[in-house]
Coordinates of C-alpha atoms in Angstrom, one line a residue:
M710 CA -105.9 162.6 225.6
A711 CA -105.5 161.4 222.1
E712 CA -101.9 160.7 220.7
T713 CA -103.0 162.0 217.2
F714 CA -105.2 164.7 216.7
R715 CA -108.0 164.4 214.3
I716 CA -109.0 167.0 211.6
V717 CA -112.9 167.3 211.6
F718 CA -114.2 169.5 207.9
N719 CA -118.1 169.8 209.1
K720 CA -120.2 170.0 205.4
E721 CA -123.3 171.5 207.4
N722 CA -121.4 174.8 208.9
Q723 CA -118.1 174.6 206.8
A724 CA -116.4 174.5 210.0
Y725 CA -113.1 172.7 211.1
R726 CA -112.3 171.1 214.5
I727 CA -109.4 169.0 216.3
Y728 CA -110.4 166.4 218.0
L729 CA -108.9 165.6 221.2
G730 CA -110.2 162.4 222.9
N731 CA -113.0 161.7 225.1
S732 CA -115.9 163.8 223.1
R733 CA -113.6 166.7 223.0
Y734 CA -112.9 169.5 220.0
L735 CA -111.5 172.2 219.9
Y736 CA -113.6 174.5 218.0
L737 CA -111.6 176.7 214.8
G738 CA -114.3 177.8 212.5
K739 CA -114.5 178.4 208.7
V740 CA -110.8 178.6 208.7
S741 CA -108.9 177.2 205.1
E742 CA -107.4 173.6 205.7
T743 CA -103.4 175.4 205.5
V744 CA -104.8 176.9 208.9
A745 CA -106.0 173.8 210.7
M746 CA -103.6 171.2 209.8
A747 CA -101.2 174.1 211.1
I748 CA -102.7 174.1 214.1
Q749 CA -103.3 170.0 214.4
S750 CA -99.2 169.8 213.9
R751 CA -98.0 172.7 215.8
M752 CA -100.4 170.9 218.6
Q753 CA -98.8 167.8 217.9
S754 CA -95.5 168.9 218.1
D755 CA -96.1 170.3 221.6
L756 CA -97.4 166.9 222.2
A757 CA -94.4 165.4 221.8
L758 CA -92.2 167.4 223.8
G759 CA -94.3 167.1 227.0
Q760 CA -95.1 171.7 226.5
F761 CA -99.1 170.5 225.4
D762 CA -101.0 173.6 226.9
A763 CA -104.5 172.1 228.4
T764 CA -105.7 174.9 228.0
L765 CA -106.1 175.6 224.7
E766 CA -105.2 179.3 224.9
R767 CA -102.3 178.1 222.4
Y768 CA -103.8 177.0 220.2
K769 CA -107.3 179.7 219.4
I770 CA -106.7 181.7 216.3
D771 CA -106.9 184.8 217.5
N772 CA -104.6 185.6 214.3
P773 CA -104.6 182.5 212.3
S774 CA -101.3 184.0 209.8
K775 CA -99.4 183.8 212.7
L776 CA -99.8 179.7 213.2
I777 CA -99.3 179.5 209.3
K778 CA -96.1 177.1 208.3
Q779 CA -94.3 177.8 205.5
V780 CA -95.9 175.5 203.3
P781 CA -95.8 175.4 199.7
K782 CA -97.7 177.4 197.4
R783 CA -100.4 176.6 194.9
D784 CA -100.4 178.4 191.6
I785 CA -103.6 180.8 192.5
K786 CA -105.2 180.3 189.5
E787 CA -105.8 176.4 190.8
L788 CA -107.4 178.2 193.9
S789 CA -111.0 177.8 193.3
L790 CA -112.9 181.4 194.6
E791 CA -114.1 180.2 197.8
E792 CA -110.2 179.3 198.1
F793 CA -109.1 182.7 197.4
Y794 CA -111.2 183.7 199.8
Q795 CA -109.6 182.2 202.5
V796 CA -106.3 183.9 201.0
W797 CA -107.5 187.5 201.3
I798 CA -109.1 186.5 204.8
E799 CA -105.9 185.6 206.2
S800 CA -103.7 187.9 205.1
L801 CA -106.3 190.6 207.0
N802 CA -105.3 189.0 210.3
L803 CA -109.1 188.9 211.6
T804 CA -109.4 188.5 214.7
T805 CA -112.0 184.9 215.0
A806 CA -114.5 187.4 216.5
K807 CA -114.6 189.3 213.6
Y808 CA -114.5 187.3 211.4
N809 CA -117.1 185.1 212.8
G810 CA -119.1 188.0 211.3
K811 CA -120.2 189.9 208.3
Y812 CA -116.5 187.8 206.7
L813 CA -118.3 184.5 207.0
E814 CA -121.4 185.1 206.3
V815 CA -119.5 187.4 202.8
G816 CA -117.6 183.8 202.5
K817 CA -121.6 181.3 201.9
V818 CA -121.6 184.0 198.9
I819 CA -118.6 183.6 197.5
K820 CA -119.2 179.5 198.4
R821 CA -121.8 180.4 196.3
A822 CA -120.6 182.1 193.7
S823 CA -117.7 180.1 192.9
E824 CA -120.2 177.1 192.5
Y825 CA -121.0 179.3 188.5
K826 CA -118.7 179.4 185.4
D827 CA -119.7 182.9 184.6
L828 CA -119.8 184.5 187.8
Q829 CA -121.8 188.2 187.0
K830 CA -124.3 185.6 186.4
G831 CA -124.3 183.3 189.7
L832 CA -124.0 186.9 191.6
T833 CA -127.0 188.6 189.9
K834 CA -128.4 185.0 190.7
I835 CA -127.5 185.0 194.1
F836 CA -128.1 188.8 194.9
S837 CA -131.6 187.8 193.0
E838 CA -133.0 186.0 196.4
Y839 CA -131.3 189.1 199.4
K840 CA -133.3 192.2 199.6
L841 CA -131.7 195.3 199.0
G842 CA -130.3 195.9 203.2
T843 CA -128.5 192.9 202.9
I844 CA -127.1 193.7 199.1
K845 CA -125.8 197.0 200.3
T846 CA -124.5 194.9 204.1
Y847 CA -122.5 192.3 202.0
K848 CA -120.9 195.2 198.8
P849 CA -118.1 196.6 200.6
Y850 CA -116.8 193.2 201.4
L851 CA -116.8 192.0 198.1
N852 CA -116.1 194.9 196.9
K853 CA -113.0 194.9 199.0
F854 CA -112.1 190.9 198.1
F855 CA -112.8 191.6 194.5
Q856 CA -110.1 193.8 194.9
Y857 CA -107.1 192.1 196.3
C858 CA -108.2 189.7 193.6
I859 CA -107.6 191.8 190.9
K860 CA -103.8 193.2 192.9
E861 CA -103.1 190.1 193.0
S862 CA -104.4 188.8 189.5
Y863 CA -106.7 186.2 190.3
L864 CA -109.5 188.5 188.3
K865 CA -108.9 191.2 185.5
E866 CA -112.1 193.0 186.3
N867 CA -114.3 193.9 189.6
P868 CA -118.0 191.5 188.5
L869 CA -120.3 193.6 190.6
E870 CA -119.3 197.1 188.1
S871 CA -121.5 195.1 185.4
I872 CA -124.0 193.1 187.9
K873 CA -127.6 194.8 187.6
L874 CA -128.6 194.7 191.1
N875 CA -132.7 192.9 191.2
P876 CA -133.4 192.3 194.6
V877 CA -136.2 190.8 196.9
K878 CA -139.2 193.4 197.3
S879 CA -140.6 192.9 200.0
S880 CA -144.3 193.0 199.9
K881 CA -145.0 194.0 203.0
D882 CA -144.1 197.0 205.1
N883 CA -143.1 195.7 208.2
I884 CA -143.7 198.7 210.4
K885 CA -146.7 198.5 211.9
P886 CA -146.3 201.2 215.1
L887 CA -149.0 200.4 217.5
T888 CA -152.3 203.0 219.1
K889 CA -152.1 204.1 222.3
L890 CA -154.8 202.2 222.8
E891 CA -153.2 199.1 221.6
V892 CA -149.7 200.0 224.2
N893 CA -152.1 200.3 227.2
K894 CA -153.5 197.4 227.1
I895 CA -150.0 195.6 226.4
I896 CA -148.1 196.9 229.6
D897 CA -151.3 196.6 231.3
L898 CA -151.2 192.9 230.6
F899 CA -147.4 192.3 231.1
A900 CA -148.5 193.8 234.6
T901 CA -150.4 191.2 234.9
K902 CA -149.2 188.1 233.3
Y903 CA -145.5 188.7 233.5
P904 CA -145.4 191.8 235.9
Y905 CA -140.9 190.9 235.5
Y906 CA -141.0 192.4 231.9
R907 CA -143.8 195.5 232.6
D908 CA -141.1 197.4 233.7
L909 CA -139.4 196.7 230.6
T910 CA -142.1 197.1 227.8
E911 CA -143.4 200.6 229.5
F912 CA -139.5 201.7 228.8
L913 CA -139.4 200.2 225.2
F914 CA -142.8 202.4 224.9
I915 CA -141.2 204.9 226.1
T916 CA -138.1 205.8 225.0
G917 CA -137.8 203.4 221.9
V918 CA -134.5 202.7 222.6
R919 CA -133.2 198.9 220.5
P920 CA -134.1 196.4 222.5
S921 CA -129.8 195.3 222.8
E922 CA -129.8 199.4 224.1
A923 CA -132.1 198.2 226.6
L924 CA -131.0 195.1 227.8
S925 CA -127.3 196.7 228.2
L926 CA -128.3 199.9 230.6
S927 CA -126.8 199.4 234.4
W928 CA -127.1 202.2 236.8
D929 CA -124.5 204.4 235.6
K930 CA -126.0 205.2 232.7
V931 CA -128.5 206.9 234.4
N932 CA -128.0 211.0 235.4
F933 CA -131.5 211.8 237.7
E934 CA -129.3 215.2 239.0
E935 CA -128.8 216.6 235.1
N936 CA -132.5 214.0 233.6
Y937 CA -131.2 211.6 230.6
I938 CA -130.1 208.1 230.3
L939 CA -127.0 207.7 228.1
I940 CA -127.2 205.5 224.8
D941 CA -123.6 204.2 224.0
V942 CA -123.4 200.4 224.3
A943 CA -125.9 197.8 223.0
I944 CA -125.8 194.1 224.2
G945 CA -123.6 191.8 221.3
K946 CA -123.6 188.3 220.4
D947 CA -119.4 187.1 221.5
K948 CA -117.9 185.3 218.5
S949 CA -114.6 185.1 219.3
L950 CA -115.2 181.3 219.8
S951 CA -117.7 180.5 217.5
P952 CA -119.8 181.7 214.8
Y953 CA -123.0 180.6 216.5
S954 CA -122.2 181.7 219.8
N955 CA -125.0 183.2 222.2
R956 CA -122.6 184.6 225.4
K957 CA -123.1 187.7 225.1
L958 CA -121.0 190.5 225.1
L959 CA -121.1 194.5 225.6
K960 CA -120.5 196.2 221.7
E961 CA -121.1 199.6 220.4
T962 CA -124.7 200.7 219.0
K963 CA -125.6 200.2 215.5
T964 CA -125.4 202.8 214.2
G965 CA -122.1 203.7 216.8
I966 CA -123.3 206.8 217.3
S967 CA -124.5 207.5 221.5
G968 CA -127.2 209.7 222.7
K969 CA -128.9 211.0 225.2
I970 CA -132.4 211.0 226.4
P971 CA -134.1 213.0 228.7
L972 CA -136.3 211.6 231.4
S973 CA -140.1 212.5 231.3
N974 CA -141.9 212.9 234.3
R975 CA -143.5 209.1 233.4
L976 CA -139.9 208.0 232.9
R977 CA -138.0 209.3 235.8
E978 CA -140.8 207.8 237.8
L979 CA -140.7 204.7 236.8
L980 CA -136.0 204.3 237.8
I981 CA -136.7 205.2 240.2
S982 CA -139.2 203.0 241.3
R983 CA -136.7 200.7 239.9
Y984 CA -133.5 201.8 241.4
A985 CA -135.6 201.8 244.8
N986 CA -136.1 198.6 244.8
Y987 CA -132.4 198.0 243.6
L988 CA -130.5 199.5 246.5
K989 CA -132.7 197.3 248.4
G990 CA -131.2 194.3 248.1
N991 CA -132.5 193.3 244.7
R992 CA -128.6 194.1 243.1
N993 CA -127.0 191.9 240.2
S994 CA -123.8 192.0 239.0
K995 CA -123.4 194.0 236.5
N996 CA -125.9 196.8 238.3
L997 CA -128.4 195.9 234.6
I998 CA -131.2 198.0 234.7
F999 CA -133.3 195.3 232.9
P1000 CA -131.5 192.3 234.9
G1001 CA -132.6 188.7 233.6
L1002 CA -134.5 186.8 236.3
K1003 CA -130.9 185.0 237.4
G1004 CA -129.0 188.0 237.3
G1005 CA -127.1 188.0 234.1
Y1006 CA -128.3 189.7 231.4
L1007 CA -132.0 189.7 230.0
D1008 CA -133.5 186.5 227.3
W1009 CA -134.8 187.9 224.5
S1010 CA -135.8 184.9 223.3
K1011 CA -137.6 184.4 226.1
Y1012 CA -139.0 188.3 226.1
S1013 CA -140.3 188.2 222.5
V1014 CA -142.1 184.6 223.4
K1015 CA -144.3 186.6 226.7
W1016 CA -144.6 189.2 224.1
K1017 CA -145.9 187.0 221.9
A1018 CA -148.5 185.8 224.1
V1019 CA -149.7 189.3 224.8
L1020 CA -150.8 189.9 221.7
T1021 CA -152.6 187.0 221.3
E1022 CA -154.9 187.4 223.9
L1023 CA -155.8 190.9 223.4
N1024 CA -156.6 189.7 220.0
I1025 CA -154.0 192.5 218.5
V1026 CA -152.3 192.2 215.3
Y1027 CA -149.3 190.6 215.5
R1028 CA -145.7 192.4 215.5
N1029 CA -142.5 191.6 216.7
P1030 CA -141.2 193.8 220.5
Y1031 CA -139.1 195.9 218.3
Q1032 CA -142.5 197.7 217.3
T1033 CA -142.1 199.6 220.5
R1034 CA -138.7 201.3 218.6
H1035 CA -141.1 202.1 215.8
T1036 CA -144.2 203.6 218.1
A1037 CA -142.0 205.6 220.3
L1038 CA -140.0 207.1 216.9
S1039 CA -143.5 207.2 215.4
Y1040 CA -145.5 209.0 218.2
V1041 CA -142.8 212.1 218.3
A1042 CA -142.8 212.8 214.6
S1043 CA -146.0 213.2 214.5
S1044 CA -146.2 215.7 217.1
Q1045 CA -142.7 217.2 217.5
G1046 CA -141.4 216.1 213.4
L1047 CA -138.8 214.3 211.8
L1048 CA -135.5 216.1 213.7
A1049 CA -137.0 215.8 216.6
A1050 CA -137.6 212.2 216.2
A1051 CA -134.0 211.9 214.3
K1052 CA -132.5 212.9 217.8
L1053 CA -133.9 210.6 219.7
A1054 CA -133.2 207.6 217.0
R1055 CA -129.7 208.9 216.8
H1056 CA -130.1 209.5 213.3
T1057 CA -127.7 212.0 211.6
N1058 CA -130.8 213.3 209.4
S1059 CA -134.4 212.7 208.8
V1060 CA -134.7 211.0 206.2
T1061 CA -134.2 207.3 207.2
V1062 CA -136.8 208.1 210.1
A1063 CA -139.3 210.3 208.0
K1064 CA -138.6 206.4 205.1
H1065 CA -139.0 203.9 208.1
Y1066 CA -140.6 205.8 211.6
A1067 CA -142.7 208.0 210.6
R1068 CA -146.4 206.6 211.0
F1069 CA -149.7 208.4 211.7
T1070 CA -150.9 206.5 214.5
G1071 CA -154.4 208.0 215.6
D1072 CA -157.2 208.5 214.5
L1073 CA -157.7 211.1 211.6
E1074 CA -159.0 214.4 213.2
L1075 CA -160.7 217.2 210.2
P1076 CA -159.8 221.1 211.8
D1077 CA -162.5 222.8 213.6
Y1078 CA -162.4 226.5 212.6

């Protein structure tokens, strides 16, 4: 253990960490220098008093503001926009996991904006590089921050109010459902070359669930008596230690809406077969329907590699695996209508489905009178 803990600032990811000696670090993330110094001071004091917590739990930043001691405050007008953003963050008492999500991403926008003398022009330039969906995601956070700036007399007005958005327009239509023939070819080749992933592939094409939802499914979500699967959670990244963590955890679905998917004959047959195999002894600690090769959550990046190889061998124009959802919803919209597709997608209205998922995938047939 080092006699003096040293603060290290990583310019590449704009994050702080504290060197503990012997190539060990305590990762703090993108906190303010004040927070980093407060934690360093506490660690140094505990070490001197013989009370140092070797597990480091005492020094993790679930609530950064509690660790900040009284320090001389600078006049807010002396702070850069980026520094004042950290003042706002500290006032929110966020958990590290929550901060490492959208707040961290928005902080990068603020950092770039602070480099412009004219804030409105800076934000206009930055937004011109983003797609509309990204801007809509960031805007509520930015609005709350700028309202805080006005309240604390850091800014006189909200710069977003007079900005005309000119987002990047995508030249590509990224939603390209597959045909029935292509779907069958893909499933068959998975069965031949990558049989471990074959059932997952068919499940995605049948149900249209998001990959993160499929990978989280456990057997207690399947009700064979009432013939449905409950979709109420998804796999996400655990950002409680680092924004770059690959550790998985369960979270709510993308839209926060749960729903039941009825079991078709084929889907029921597929799940019963897998459940029988599960009962024979091929169990995993999380009781997952589609576990990874080692029993934990399946590694989606490895699946994506296999998916690409299958499409390449079949000479099918590449689409990412999320197109399984688009394909399923397009078929339902075509055969049962937009309301049915909206229900399967768990969207509150059919407008989103019509815009994103309702695509014609078959051959055009003229009426036979």
